[in-house]
Coordinates of C-alpha atoms and ligand atoms in Angstrom, one line a residue:
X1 CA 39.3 15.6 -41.1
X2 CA 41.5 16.8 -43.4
X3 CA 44.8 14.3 -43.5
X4 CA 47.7 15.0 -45.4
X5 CA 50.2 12.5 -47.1
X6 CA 53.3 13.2 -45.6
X7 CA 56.1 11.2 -46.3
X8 CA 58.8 10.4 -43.2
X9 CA 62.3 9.8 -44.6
X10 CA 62.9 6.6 -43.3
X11 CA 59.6 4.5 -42.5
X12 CA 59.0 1.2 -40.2
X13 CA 56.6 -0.9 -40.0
X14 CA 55.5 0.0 -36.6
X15 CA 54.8 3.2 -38.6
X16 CA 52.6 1.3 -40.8
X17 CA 51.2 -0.6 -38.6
X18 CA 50.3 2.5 -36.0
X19 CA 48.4 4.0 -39.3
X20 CA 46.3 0.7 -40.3
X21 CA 45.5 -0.1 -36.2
X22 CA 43.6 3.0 -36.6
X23 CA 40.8 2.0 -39.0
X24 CA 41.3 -2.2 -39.4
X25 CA 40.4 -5.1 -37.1
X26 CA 42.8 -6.4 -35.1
X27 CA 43.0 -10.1 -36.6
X28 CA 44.0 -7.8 -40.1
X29 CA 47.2 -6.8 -38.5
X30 CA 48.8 -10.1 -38.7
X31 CA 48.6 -9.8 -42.4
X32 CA 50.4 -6.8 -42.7
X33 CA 52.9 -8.2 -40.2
X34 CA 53.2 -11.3 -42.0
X35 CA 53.6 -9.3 -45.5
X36 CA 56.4 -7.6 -43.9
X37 CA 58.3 -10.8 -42.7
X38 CA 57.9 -11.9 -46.2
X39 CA 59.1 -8.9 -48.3
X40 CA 62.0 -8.1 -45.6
X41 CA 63.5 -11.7 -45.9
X42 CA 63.0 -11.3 -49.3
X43 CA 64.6 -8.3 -50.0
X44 CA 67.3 -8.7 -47.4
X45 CA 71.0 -7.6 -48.4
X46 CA 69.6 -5.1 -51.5
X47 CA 70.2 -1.5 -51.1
X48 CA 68.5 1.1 -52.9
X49 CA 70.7 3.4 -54.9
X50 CA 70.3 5.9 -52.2
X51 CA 72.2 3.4 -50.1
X52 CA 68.8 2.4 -47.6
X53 CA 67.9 -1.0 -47.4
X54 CA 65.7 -2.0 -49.5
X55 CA 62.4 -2.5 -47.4
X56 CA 62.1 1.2 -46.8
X57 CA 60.6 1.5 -50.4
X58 CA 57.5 -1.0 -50.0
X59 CA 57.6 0.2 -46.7
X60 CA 57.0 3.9 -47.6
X61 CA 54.7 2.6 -50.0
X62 CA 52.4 1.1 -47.5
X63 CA 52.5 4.4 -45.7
X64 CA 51.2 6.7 -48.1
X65 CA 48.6 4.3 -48.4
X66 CA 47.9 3.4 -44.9
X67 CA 47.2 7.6 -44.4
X68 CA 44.3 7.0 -47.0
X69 CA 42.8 4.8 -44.4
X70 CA 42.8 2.2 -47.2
X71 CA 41.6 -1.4 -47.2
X72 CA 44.4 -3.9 -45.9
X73 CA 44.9 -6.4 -48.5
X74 CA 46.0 -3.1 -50.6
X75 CA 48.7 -2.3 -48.0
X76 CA 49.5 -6.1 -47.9
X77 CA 50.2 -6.2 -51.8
X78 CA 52.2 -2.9 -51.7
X79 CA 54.6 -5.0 -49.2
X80 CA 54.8 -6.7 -51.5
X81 CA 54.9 -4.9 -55.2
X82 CA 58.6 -5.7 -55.2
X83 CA 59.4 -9.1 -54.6
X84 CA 58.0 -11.2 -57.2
X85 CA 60.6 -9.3 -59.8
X86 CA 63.6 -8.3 -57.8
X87 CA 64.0 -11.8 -55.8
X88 CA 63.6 -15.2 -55.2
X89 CA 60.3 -15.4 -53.9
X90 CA 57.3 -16.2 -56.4
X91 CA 54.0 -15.0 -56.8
X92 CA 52.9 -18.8 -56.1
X93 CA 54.1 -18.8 -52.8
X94 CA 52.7 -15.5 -52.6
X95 CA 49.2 -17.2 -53.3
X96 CA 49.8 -19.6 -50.9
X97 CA 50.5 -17.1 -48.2
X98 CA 47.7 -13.9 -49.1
X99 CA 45.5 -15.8 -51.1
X100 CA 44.6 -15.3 -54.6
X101 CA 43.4 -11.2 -54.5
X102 CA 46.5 -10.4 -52.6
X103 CA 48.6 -12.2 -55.6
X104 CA 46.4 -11.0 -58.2
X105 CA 47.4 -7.6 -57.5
X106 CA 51.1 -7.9 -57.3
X107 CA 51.2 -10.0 -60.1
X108 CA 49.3 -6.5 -62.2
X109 CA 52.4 -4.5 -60.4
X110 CA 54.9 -6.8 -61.6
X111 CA 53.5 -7.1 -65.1
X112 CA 53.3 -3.2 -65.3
X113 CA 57.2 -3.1 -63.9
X114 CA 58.5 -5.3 -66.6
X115 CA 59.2 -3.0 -69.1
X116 CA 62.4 -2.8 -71.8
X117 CA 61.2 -0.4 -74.1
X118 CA 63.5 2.4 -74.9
X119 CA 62.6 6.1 -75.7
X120 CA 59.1 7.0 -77.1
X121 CA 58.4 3.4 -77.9
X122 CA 58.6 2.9 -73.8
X123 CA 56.9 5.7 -73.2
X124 CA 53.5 4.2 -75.6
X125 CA 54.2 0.6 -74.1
X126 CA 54.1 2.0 -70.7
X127 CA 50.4 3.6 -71.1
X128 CA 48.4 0.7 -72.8
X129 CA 50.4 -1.5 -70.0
X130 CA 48.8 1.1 -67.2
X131 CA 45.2 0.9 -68.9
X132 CA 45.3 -2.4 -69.3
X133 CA 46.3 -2.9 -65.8
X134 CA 43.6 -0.3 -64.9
X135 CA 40.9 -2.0 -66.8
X136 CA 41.6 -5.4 -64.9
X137 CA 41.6 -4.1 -61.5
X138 CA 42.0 -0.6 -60.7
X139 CA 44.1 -1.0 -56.7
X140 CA 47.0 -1.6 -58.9
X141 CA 47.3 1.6 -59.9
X142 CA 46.5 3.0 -56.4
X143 CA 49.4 0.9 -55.2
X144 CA 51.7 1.5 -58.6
X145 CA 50.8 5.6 -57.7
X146 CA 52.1 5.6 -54.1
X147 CA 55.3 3.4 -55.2
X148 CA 55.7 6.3 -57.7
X149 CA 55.3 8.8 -55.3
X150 CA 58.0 7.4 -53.0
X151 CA 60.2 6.9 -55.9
X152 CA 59.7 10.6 -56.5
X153 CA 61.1 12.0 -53.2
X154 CA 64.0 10.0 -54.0
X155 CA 65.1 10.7 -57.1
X156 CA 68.2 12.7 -55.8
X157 CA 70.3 9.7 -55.8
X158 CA 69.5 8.9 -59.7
X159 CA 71.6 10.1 -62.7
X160 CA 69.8 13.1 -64.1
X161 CA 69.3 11.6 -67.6
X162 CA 67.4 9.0 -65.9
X163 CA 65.7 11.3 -63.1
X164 CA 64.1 13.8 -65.6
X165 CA 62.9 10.5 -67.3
X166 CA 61.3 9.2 -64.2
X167 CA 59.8 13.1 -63.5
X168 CA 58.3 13.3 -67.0
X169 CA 56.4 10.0 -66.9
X170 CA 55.0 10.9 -63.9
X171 CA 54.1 14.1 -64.8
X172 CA 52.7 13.5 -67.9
X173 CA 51.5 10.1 -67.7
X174 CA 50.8 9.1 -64.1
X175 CA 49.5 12.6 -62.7
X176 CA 47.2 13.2 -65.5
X177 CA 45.5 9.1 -64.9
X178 CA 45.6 9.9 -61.0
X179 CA 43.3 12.8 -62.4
X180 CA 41.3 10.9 -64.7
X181 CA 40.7 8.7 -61.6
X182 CA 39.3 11.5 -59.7
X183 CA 42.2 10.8 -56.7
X184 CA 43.0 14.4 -56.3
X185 CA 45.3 13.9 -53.8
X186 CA 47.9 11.2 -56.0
X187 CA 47.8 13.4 -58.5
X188 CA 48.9 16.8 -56.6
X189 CA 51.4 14.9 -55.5
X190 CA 52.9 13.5 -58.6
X191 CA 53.0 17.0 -60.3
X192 CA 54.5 18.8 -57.3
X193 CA 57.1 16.3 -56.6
X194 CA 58.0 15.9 -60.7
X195 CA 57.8 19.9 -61.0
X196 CA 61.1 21.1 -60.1
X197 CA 63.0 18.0 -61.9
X198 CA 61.6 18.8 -65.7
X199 CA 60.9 22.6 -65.4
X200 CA 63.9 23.7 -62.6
X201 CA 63.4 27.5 -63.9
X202 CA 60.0 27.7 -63.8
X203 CA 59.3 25.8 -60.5
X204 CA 62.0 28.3 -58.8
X205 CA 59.5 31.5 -60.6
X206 CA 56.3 29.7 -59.1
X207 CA 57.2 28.8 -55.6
X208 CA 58.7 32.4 -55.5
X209 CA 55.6 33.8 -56.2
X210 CA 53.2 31.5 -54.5
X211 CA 55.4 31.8 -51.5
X212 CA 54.8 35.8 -51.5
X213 CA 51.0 35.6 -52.0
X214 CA 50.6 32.5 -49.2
X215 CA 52.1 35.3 -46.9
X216 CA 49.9 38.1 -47.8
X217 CA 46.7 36.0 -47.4
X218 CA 47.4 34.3 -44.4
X219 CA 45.5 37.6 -42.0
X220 CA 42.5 37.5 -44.4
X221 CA 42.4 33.6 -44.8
X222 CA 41.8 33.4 -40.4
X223 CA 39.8 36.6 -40.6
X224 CA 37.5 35.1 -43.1
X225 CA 36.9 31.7 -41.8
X226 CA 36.2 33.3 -38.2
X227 CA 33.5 35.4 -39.5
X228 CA 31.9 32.0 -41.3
X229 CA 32.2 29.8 -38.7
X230 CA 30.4 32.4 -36.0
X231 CA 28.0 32.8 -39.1
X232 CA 27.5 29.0 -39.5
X233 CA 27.1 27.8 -35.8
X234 CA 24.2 31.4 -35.7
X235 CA 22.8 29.8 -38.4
X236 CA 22.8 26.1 -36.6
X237 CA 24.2 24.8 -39.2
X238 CA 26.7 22.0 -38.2
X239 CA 30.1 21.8 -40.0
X240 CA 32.4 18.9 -40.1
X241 CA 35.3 21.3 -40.7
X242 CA 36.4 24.8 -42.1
X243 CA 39.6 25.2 -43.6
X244 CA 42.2 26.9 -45.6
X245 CA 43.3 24.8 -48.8
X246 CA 46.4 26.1 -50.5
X247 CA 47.0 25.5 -54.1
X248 CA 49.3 23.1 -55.2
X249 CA 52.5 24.2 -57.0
X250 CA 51.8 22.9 -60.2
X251 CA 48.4 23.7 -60.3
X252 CA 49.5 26.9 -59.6
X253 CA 51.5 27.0 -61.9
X254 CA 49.3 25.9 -65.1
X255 CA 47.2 28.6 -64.2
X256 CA 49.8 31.1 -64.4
X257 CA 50.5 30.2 -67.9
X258 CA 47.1 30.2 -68.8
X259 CA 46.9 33.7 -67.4
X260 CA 50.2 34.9 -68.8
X261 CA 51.9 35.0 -65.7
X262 CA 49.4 37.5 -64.0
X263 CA 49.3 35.8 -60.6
X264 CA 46.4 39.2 -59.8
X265 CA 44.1 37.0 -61.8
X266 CA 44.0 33.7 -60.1
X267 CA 41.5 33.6 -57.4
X268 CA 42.0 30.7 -56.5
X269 CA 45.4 30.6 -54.7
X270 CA 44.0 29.8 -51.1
X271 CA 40.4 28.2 -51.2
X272 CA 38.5 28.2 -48.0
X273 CA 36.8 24.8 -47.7
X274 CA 34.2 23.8 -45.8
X275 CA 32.3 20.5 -44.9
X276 CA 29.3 19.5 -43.8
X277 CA 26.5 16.8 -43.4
X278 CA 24.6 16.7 -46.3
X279 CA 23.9 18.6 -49.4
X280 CA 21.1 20.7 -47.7
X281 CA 23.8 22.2 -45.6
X282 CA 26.0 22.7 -48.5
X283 CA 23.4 24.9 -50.4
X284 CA 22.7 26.5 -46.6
X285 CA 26.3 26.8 -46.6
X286 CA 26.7 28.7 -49.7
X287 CA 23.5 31.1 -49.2
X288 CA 24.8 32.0 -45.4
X289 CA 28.0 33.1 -47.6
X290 CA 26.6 34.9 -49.9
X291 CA 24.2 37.2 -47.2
X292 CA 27.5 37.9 -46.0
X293 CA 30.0 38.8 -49.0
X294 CA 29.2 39.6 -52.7
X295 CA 30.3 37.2 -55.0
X296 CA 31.8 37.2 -58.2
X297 CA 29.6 37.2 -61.0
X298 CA 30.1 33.9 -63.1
X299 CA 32.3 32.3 -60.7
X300 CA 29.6 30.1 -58.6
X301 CA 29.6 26.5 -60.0
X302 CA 27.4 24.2 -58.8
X303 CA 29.6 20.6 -59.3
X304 CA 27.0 19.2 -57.0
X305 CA 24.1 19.1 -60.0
X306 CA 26.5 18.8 -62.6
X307 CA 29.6 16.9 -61.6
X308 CA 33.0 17.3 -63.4
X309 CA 33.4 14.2 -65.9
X310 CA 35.9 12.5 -63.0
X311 CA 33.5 12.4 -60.7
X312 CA 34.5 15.9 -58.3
X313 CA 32.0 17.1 -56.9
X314 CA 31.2 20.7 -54.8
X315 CA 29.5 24.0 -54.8
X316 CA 32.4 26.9 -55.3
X317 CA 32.1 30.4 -55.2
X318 CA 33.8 33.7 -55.4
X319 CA 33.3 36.1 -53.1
X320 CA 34.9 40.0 -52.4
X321 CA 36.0 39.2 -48.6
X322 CA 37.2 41.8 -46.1
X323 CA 39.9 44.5 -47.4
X324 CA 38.4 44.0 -50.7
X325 CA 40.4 40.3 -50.9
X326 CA 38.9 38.0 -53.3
X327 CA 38.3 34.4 -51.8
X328 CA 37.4 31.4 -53.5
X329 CA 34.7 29.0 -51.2
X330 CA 34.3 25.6 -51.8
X331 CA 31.7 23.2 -50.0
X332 CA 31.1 19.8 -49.8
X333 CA 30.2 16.8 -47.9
X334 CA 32.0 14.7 -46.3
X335 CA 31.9 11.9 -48.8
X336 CA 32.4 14.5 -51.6
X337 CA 35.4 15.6 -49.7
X338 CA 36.7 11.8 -49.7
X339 CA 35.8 11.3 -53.4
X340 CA 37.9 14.6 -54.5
X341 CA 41.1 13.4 -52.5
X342 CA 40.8 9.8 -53.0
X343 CA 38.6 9.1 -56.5
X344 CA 38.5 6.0 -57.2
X345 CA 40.4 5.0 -54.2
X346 CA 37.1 5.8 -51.9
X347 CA 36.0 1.9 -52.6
X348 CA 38.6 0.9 -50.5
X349 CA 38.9 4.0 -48.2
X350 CA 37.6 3.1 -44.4
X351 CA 36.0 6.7 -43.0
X352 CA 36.4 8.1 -39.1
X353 CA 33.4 5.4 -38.3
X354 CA 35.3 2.6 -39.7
X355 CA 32.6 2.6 -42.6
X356 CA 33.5 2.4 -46.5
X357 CA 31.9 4.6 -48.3
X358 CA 29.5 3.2 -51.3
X359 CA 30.9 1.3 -54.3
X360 CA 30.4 3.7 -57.1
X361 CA 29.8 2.4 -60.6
X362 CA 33.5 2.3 -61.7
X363 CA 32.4 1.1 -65.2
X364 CA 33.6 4.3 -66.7
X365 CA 37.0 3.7 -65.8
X366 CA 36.5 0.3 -67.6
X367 CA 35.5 2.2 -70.4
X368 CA 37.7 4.7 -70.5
X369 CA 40.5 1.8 -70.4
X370 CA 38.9 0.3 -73.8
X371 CA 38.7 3.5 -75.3
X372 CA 42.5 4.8 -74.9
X373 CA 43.9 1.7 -75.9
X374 CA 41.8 1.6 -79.0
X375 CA 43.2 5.4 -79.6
X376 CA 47.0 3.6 -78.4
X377 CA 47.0 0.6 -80.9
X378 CA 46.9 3.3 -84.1
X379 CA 49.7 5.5 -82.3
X380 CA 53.4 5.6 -84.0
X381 CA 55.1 8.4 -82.3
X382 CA 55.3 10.4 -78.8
X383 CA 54.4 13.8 -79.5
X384 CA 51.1 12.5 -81.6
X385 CA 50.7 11.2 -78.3
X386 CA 50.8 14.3 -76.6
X387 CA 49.0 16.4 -78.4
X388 CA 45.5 13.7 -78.8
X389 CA 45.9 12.1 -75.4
X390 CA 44.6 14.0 -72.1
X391 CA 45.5 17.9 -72.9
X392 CA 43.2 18.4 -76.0
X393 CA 40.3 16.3 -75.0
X394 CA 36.6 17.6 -74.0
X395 CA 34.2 16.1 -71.8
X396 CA 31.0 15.9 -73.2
X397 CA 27.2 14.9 -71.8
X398 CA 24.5 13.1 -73.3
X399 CA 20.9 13.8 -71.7
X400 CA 21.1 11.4 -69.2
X401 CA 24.6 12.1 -67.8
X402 CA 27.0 9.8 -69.4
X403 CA 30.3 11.1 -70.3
X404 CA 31.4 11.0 -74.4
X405 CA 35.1 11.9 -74.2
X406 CA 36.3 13.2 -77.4
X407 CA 38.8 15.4 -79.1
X408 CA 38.7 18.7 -79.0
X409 CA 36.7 20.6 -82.0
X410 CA 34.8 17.2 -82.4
X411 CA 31.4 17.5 -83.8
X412 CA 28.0 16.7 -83.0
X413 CA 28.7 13.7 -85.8
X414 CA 31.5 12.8 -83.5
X415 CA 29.2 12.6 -80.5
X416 CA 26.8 10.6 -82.5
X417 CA 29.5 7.7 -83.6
X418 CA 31.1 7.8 -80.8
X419 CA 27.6 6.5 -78.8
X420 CA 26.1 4.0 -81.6
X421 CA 27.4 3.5 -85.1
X422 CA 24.2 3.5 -85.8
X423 CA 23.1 6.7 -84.4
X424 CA 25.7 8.2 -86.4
X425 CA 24.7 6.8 -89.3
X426 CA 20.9 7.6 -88.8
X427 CA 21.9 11.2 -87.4
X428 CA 19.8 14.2 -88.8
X429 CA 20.5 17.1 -86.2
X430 CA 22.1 18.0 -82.8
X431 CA 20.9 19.7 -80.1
X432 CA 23.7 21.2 -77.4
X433 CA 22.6 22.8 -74.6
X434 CA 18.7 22.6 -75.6
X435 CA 20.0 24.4 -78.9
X436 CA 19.5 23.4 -82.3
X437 CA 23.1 23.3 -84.1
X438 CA 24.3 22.2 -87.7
X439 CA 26.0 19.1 -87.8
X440 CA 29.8 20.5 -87.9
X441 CA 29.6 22.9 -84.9
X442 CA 32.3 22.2 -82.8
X443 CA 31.5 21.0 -79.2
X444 CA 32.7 22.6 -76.1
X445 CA 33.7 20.4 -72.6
X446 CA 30.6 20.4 -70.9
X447 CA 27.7 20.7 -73.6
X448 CA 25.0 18.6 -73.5
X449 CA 24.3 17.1 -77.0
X450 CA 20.9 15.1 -78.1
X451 CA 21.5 14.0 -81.2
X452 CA 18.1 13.6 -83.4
X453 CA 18.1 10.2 -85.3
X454 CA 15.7 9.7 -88.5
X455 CA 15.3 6.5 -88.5
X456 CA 14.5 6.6 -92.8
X457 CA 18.1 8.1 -93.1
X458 CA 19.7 6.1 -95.8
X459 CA 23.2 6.9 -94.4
X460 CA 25.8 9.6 -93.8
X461 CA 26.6 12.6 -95.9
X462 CA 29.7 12.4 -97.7
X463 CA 30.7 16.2 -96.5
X464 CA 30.7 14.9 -93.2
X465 CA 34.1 13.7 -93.9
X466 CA 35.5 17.0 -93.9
X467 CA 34.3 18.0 -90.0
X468 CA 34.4 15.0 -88.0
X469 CA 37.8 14.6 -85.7
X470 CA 37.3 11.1 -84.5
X471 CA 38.5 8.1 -86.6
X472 CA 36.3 6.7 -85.2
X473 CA 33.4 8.3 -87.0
X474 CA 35.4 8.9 -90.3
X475 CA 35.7 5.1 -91.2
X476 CA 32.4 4.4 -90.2
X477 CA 31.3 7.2 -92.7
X478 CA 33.9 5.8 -95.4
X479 CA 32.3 2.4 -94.7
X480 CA 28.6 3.2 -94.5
X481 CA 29.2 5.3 -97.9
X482 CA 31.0 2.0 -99.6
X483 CA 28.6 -0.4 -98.2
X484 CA 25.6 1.9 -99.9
X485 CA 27.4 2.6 -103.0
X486 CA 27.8 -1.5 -103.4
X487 CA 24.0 -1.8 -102.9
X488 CA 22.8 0.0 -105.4
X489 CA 25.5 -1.2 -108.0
X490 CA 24.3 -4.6 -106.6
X491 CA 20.4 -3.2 -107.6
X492 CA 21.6 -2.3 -110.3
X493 CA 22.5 -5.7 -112.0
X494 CA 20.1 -7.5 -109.9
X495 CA 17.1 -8.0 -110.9
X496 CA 14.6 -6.4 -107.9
X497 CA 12.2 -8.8 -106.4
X498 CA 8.4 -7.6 -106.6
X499 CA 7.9 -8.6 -102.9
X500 CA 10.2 -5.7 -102.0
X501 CA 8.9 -3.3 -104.9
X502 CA 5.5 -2.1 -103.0
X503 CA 3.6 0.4 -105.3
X504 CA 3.8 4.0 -104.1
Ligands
MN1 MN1 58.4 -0.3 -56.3

């Protein structure tokens, strides 16, 4: 059950093609072998700078994806990301060969790969390029992530200028997407592997110190999960799989800065997962645990209810284990388990039965796509673009579960505007979390907000100008407050109709 992506330095395409045999039909095969004979002629006589041939790349490419168990015109195009831009083959004959979907998708990967832009200009370019690329069809950034992710374990044989370049995109572009698009997995990946090459000193301090604590909790990590599988199988509940999960480096890592350093006070650091059937099992699951060990006050989170905003979704717990270690649990389904390390990818991801797991509603992603390039076209400069774009955003909830992404200290007036111009402009109170609030309290990631419309509301307050965070809701306020001000100058010199004038 659980797979990992590891790369092999050199890759063939019997690799690949010993990966995709073991979830695709036969008659699919040929495809990949013919999208190798295509992008090997093609590509024949280049050299990568670390002096391979070139084919290794869409090569590796394919791998990384082919150990997601992924859909095989995705492998196909990632044969052949390349070879509409670095040679003489064109995405028409490309049509002609794969058919339209196939071409469609390396045609996105080319589009995104021709890019000229310099410095912080670039940088902007490149992210409405990958949300525009996103919005039109979302396997070109699954196949644009694993070419990243080979590129990555190959940045050795780059100029530094130009490596820490290629690092920091991915870490502070591609990661945080791979995030957004719940693929857990892509995104570990694209921190760890970008870590050491933008923060050398501090990845050397954290992989020390992750290294030490990996050490000490190996005894209590075995002695744990023997006592809950005995437990479980007592208990007849069956489990797909029980296993340690070690934190990833740069995950590690963001928590220790958020924690000053004080590695005592991540719990965190080895999580013992397990999976089952269904979500009885994981509620069985986590009461079976909790008859055995205490656990942490405030720590159980129940992601199964009430899902993170990407989608993750799992029961997790704290508990004091044996010798007084603290252990985090977390529990899941199987398809859960497939959602956290694939996100978005699971549309395309072919389980252990050679089923696909159920299209999710990826409208969101859609969405989100709109709603970051609106915030992109108004951008001039790249650390504005730091600060507003992932870090300092909140995920907020409207009653029936949608997510309302907005800055952080954004209002319930935000919230409001950000739904319906409309319901902003109608807006008379806010409830978060089934609490009445005034209108400028800031919201918090995960709060629930009803907004209360009166529909007789001439418009918006004037002083709502000084709370809101959104520019969004400040020139609909600006503009609702002109459009009211030229009505009544217009009543003013108009003469009113009696029709309209009823008696009071
Ligand atoms: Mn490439």
């Amino acid at each position: 059950m659980p797979h990992s992506t590891a790369i092999p330095t050199t890759v063939t395409i019997e690799d690949v093609v010993a990966l995709v045999r073991k979830y695709a039909r036969r008659s699919d095969l040929d495809m990949v072998w013919l999208a190798y004979d295509v992008a090997n002629r093609a590509h024949s006589g280049q050299n990568r700078k670390s002096g391979e041939p070139y084919i290794v790349h869409p090569l590796a490419a394919a791998y990384i994806l082919a150990g997601m168990r992924i859909d095989v015109t995705i492998i196909v195009a990632a044969l052949l990301h390349d070879v509409p831009e670095d040679t003489a083959v064109t995405l028409e004959s490309i049509e002609n060969d794969f058919g339209p979907d196939v071409a469609g998708m390396v045609r996105g990967i080319t589009k995104l790969g021709k890019l000229k832009y310099r410095g912080a200009e670039r940088y902007i370019e490149n992210l409405r390029k990958m949300f525009v690329a996103m919005a039109e069809d979302v396997r070109v950034m699954i196949i644009k992530f694993a070419d990243r992710i080979h590129n990555l374990t190959t940045l050795g044989s780059l100029e530094e200028k130009k490596r820490y370049r290629i690092a920091l995109e991915s870490l502070e572009i591609y990661a945080p997407i791979a995030h957004r698009l719940g693929m857990g997995e892509f995104k570990g990946l694209l921190e760890d592997l970008s870590f050491p090459y933008v923060y050398p000193k501090d990845f050397e301090r954290t992989k020390t110190l992750r290294d030490k604590l990996f050490t000490d909790a190996g005894n209590y990590i075995d002695q744990t999960l023997k006592i809950v599988r005995a437990e479980l199988k007592e208990a007849g509940i069956h489990y797909l799989d029980a296993h340690g999960r070690k934190k990833q480096l740069y995950s590690f890592y963001q928590k220790l800065i958020k924690k000053n350093w004080e590695a005592d006070k991540i719990y965190d650091i080895v999580a013992l997962r397990i999976i089952v059937e269904d979500i009885a099992d994981c509620y069985a699951t986590l009461g079976i645990i909790h008859k055995i060990w205490r656990p942490l006050k405030g720590r159980i989170k129940d992601y199964i209810a009430q899902p993170k905003p990407n989608g993750y979704q799992s029961l997790h717990t704290t508990i004091f284990g044996p010798d007084g270690s603290v252990i985090e649990f977390q529990i899941r389904t199987r398809e859960m388990h497939y959602e956290a390390e694939f996100g978005v990818a699971a549309h395309w991801h072919y389980d252990e039965r050679g089923v696909k797991l159920p299209a999710k509603d990826i409208i969101w992603a859609k969405e989100l796509a709109q709603v970051q390039k609106d915030i992109l076209v108004n951008l001039s400069d790249l650390e504005r673009l730091k600060v507003d774009f992932f870090r300092n955003r909140i995920f907020t909830f409207t009653p029936k579960g949608d997510v309302i992404d907005l800055p952080e200290d954004a209002t319930p007036v935000d919230f409001a505007y950000n739904v319906h111009s409309e319901i902003g402009n109608k807006c008379a109170g806010a409830r978060v979390n089934d609490q009445m609030v005034s209108l400028d309290t800031p919201l918090q990631s995960g709060d629930v907000v009803e907004i209360i419309v009166d529909k007789n509301r001439r418009g918006p307050s004037q002083d709502w100008l000084f709370t809101v965070k959104t520019n969004q809701a400040r020139s609909h306020i600006k503009n609702s407050i002109k459009a009211s001000r030229l009505t009544s100058w217009f009543k003013f010199i108009l003469p009113q109709k009696k029709k309209s004038s009823k008696a009071v």
